[in-house]
Amino acid sequence: MTEKLVVIGAGMASGRMLEHLFDANPDAYDVTLFNAEPRGNYNRLMLSPVLSGDKTYDEIVTHGDDWYAANGVTCRFGERVLRIDRERKVVVGEKGEVAYDKLVFGTGSNPFIIPLPGHDLDGVIPYRDLEDTEAMMQLGDKPGAKAVVIGGGLLGLEAAAGMAARGVDVTVVHIMGHLMERQLDEAAGYLLRKSLTDKGITVLCQANSKEIVGKNGRVKALMLDDGTELPCDLLVMAVGIRPNIALAQDTGLATGKGIHVDDQMVTSDPSIFALGECVEHNGAIFGLVAPLYDQAKVLAKTLMGEPATFVNKEVSTKLKVTGCDLFSAGDFAEAANREDIVFRDPARGVYKRLVLEGNRIVGAVMYGDTGDGAWFYNHIKDGTDVAEMRDTLIFGPAFQGGATADPLAAVAALPDDAEICGCNGVCKGTIVQAIEGGAGDLAAVRATTKASNSCGTCTGLVEQVLAATLGDDFQMPTAQPICGCSDHTHEDVRRLIKSQELKSQPAVWQELGWKTVNGCHVCRPAVNFYLLADWPLDYMDDPQSRFVNERNHANIQKDGTYSVMPRMWGGMTDANELRAIADAADKYGAVVKVTGGQRIDLLGVKKEDLPAIWRDLNAAGMVSGHAYSKGLRTVKTCVGSEWCRFGTQDSTGLGIKLEKLLWGSWTPHKVKLGVSGCPRNCAEATCKDVGVVCVDSGYQISVAGAAGMEVKETEALVAVKTEDEVLEWVTAFIQLYRERAKYLDRPYRWVAKVGLDWVKDTLADAGTRADLVERFEISQSVYRTDPWAAEVAKSERYAPLANLMLEAAE
Amino acid sequence: MNWIDIGHIDDIPERGARLVKTHAGCVAVFRTASDEVFAASDRCPHKGGPLSEGIVHGNKVTCPLHNWVFSLETGEAQGADEGVIATYPIRVDGGRLFLDITELAARSAA
């Protein structure tokens, strides 16, 4: 005979229990389901995405009407249970009685409302159900709306972030010293607070609420005990939950903090069961979903008459608060017998802390990068002896095993939505899908996803995804790594710096598994360039990662002296500049040489004289010519239409404009430009990195020439009509080169690798050009400046640290 | 030992070097990323490049002229190159740098 099962509360725990029950035997019970909310089981954890507008309610419904119908569940939604008659075994609802053989309490929890004066005003709500969520969503429609959230725990912060995303001015009031103090330590709490503040949310910690002020029965402000008044249209209290046990108490069941249950989820009445946030098991109450799902499994078995035991396991918390990844597990309080291992990467906002007792991990807190959380959690649970790997423990599983660290780890660790191919916008997940769908080699991946099908610089990464996905089935072609410090190629390092948002050298060393402490003379200048090119505002150029010439802003000569070359815009100079150069040559004993780039070189200057000669040249209005840099060198011009009887355009003026636009920028290798006023090409523009030849109808821009170890004529990029277009195209080309090329590849080498057609196609799109120009300008906001003037201020660095030759002879 | 105060550790950039002029030639004083300090001859035995202008990585320096790499601990050239630079005792005391000039003085006397 089918027994009657009545379930009170259509929450996530009871919903999961019913699923297990119906899976085991759909006909075992005739089920009636009461729910005070006028709806069935939905994923309460997803209310935050509904609030922030990322999801709709329909998307978070777990059990819809058809599910209940298909499983023959009688739904009594929106109906409260008034009492339970255990004698007669009936549940009395607002609309009538239902008899039961077995009864399940899934009454969940009630939000705790602090009994502050004014807590019963309109507009004071908890954050618990869809109604609360809707109240917060409606606030977003009101211009200039203000909200206060009391409680800096997970729920409160989700509420705050959701409302802020809807344009509400939100203040979070938290009584403790830092946010989420139960899950996070102070440092992680700080990072979280910073990220919320960046989102425009005001966070007040150690703030005590005193009174809720109302007007006409509606909330108007929150008053703190220090007298601060926080005006608000809505006040959300998210300070915790209490098991909802009122009905169980009325029914006469044994209760404490929650409804007492044994290991089989049976209450003090053998016909009545309970699970979820309303229960108390061995003194513990529950708020996270994982143990509730364990309870659901156990209760389903109990109801089927099968043996099962609920064990409350050590819980780790992996949370996503407002887009910030958080992880905490175990115990992370400080104690005398405990030691910490801490890793911080301020540039990326990553914080990791392991708490060790002896040789065992007892706690872990991670912020910003929680990928290794599960691994640490396992070690906490298992009590693993970590003495052997202690030195590299904090870097997680990818870094264990010393020198044989898996070169695929960085790629394997990338999330599915990490972009691998920038040209075609292909993410890792798409490539993995294609591989799993049968694309077994690079060509097949290219054909199915278009990844690595354009400029090709991500080829190495695509191959690594292939290797990581296929394992031994994939034979990795051997690519040249950047140097002995790393297994990654230049192209991979560039791509990973972008996709993993690595913004500091330590981040690169750590995240990409560098084998040396801080690189070497080969990789460090390259990484320094990649970081400053990709993150101009976040990363600061590191002089100690530059070759001597770039660090000392002059060219070292074989005798240890330097050559100094001021900039001559477009090759133009005047009597004043020449006089200052002549004076400097006299004063510092320099030899004077006219260069091929239309400027004047002062050779033989001593290092300690550099700041002084720069100061003198600065005083005459001259700046560094960057003759030492992997950056813009010169723009060589002819006299053009200004003087020349053949000149078609003002090539000198255009050259000066280009030089003023581009100077100071760092590039993968040196960049030289030429602008000729007519096809006679007196400025030799067609063997430069970028050459402009003026014609009657406008300007012919060509790129990728060379006149060094190799000699190569430029190739036509585009013909344009106006100077402004020249400036736009040239800037876009150079920025593309800055973003894509391998360090120490001149443009002609880079273009040969990616193909001129790809460069043309990319730059043909006006939107792409505009974006490149914009990114170049952002970078130039930092770098379009005279390094000489800055170095003069640090002149002591150019003198010896000490001169012991001045010591009196003994 | 004849320790001479030559300056403060913060006068040297991290992963960088400064020069000390002595009668026995220029001495480069290096500071590593982990704030270890080393003193060695500034002159590369290959073509005389100024090692104080090299890139400091780990406890090594690369000559700026032709990329010879020297251990700052032993003074020995790394890899395939053969050569050695003189190293000198140096210690840090309360941030001050003290260079032992016994050997440097002996050299100048020789």
mmCIF file of C-alpha atoms in Angstrom, chain A residues 133 186-187 206-207 322 347 369 457 475 541 566 645 731:
data_model
loop_
_atom_site.group_PDB
_atom_site.id
_atom_site.type_symbol
_atom_site.label_atom_id
_atom_site.label_comp_id
_atom_site.label_asym_id
_atom_site.label_seq_id
_atom_site.Cartn_x
_atom_site.Cartn_y
_atom_site.Cartn_z
ATOM 1 C CA THR A 133 14.846 40.166 -3.993
ATOM 2 C CA GLU A 186 41.867 40.283 7.855
ATOM 3 C CA ALA A 187 44.021 40.490 4.737
ATOM 4 C CA GLN A 206 33.187 48.282 13.328
ATOM 5 C CA ALA A 207 29.958 50.153 12.926
ATOM 6 C CA THR A 322 30.438 39.919 -6.474
ATOM 7 C CA ALA A 347 49.004 43.760 -8.618
ATOM 8 C CA ASP A 369 42.846 32.871 -7.092
ATOM 9 C CA THR A 457 50.804 33.754 -32.291
ATOM 10 C CA GLN A 475 52.660 14.727 -29.959
ATOM 11 C CA ASP A 541 58.842 49.864 -16.071
ATOM 12 C CA PRO A 566 69.491 64.550 -28.283
ATOM 13 C CA ARG A 645 60.838 71.879 -56.272
ATOM 14 C CA THR A 731 50.032 54.519 -34.768
#
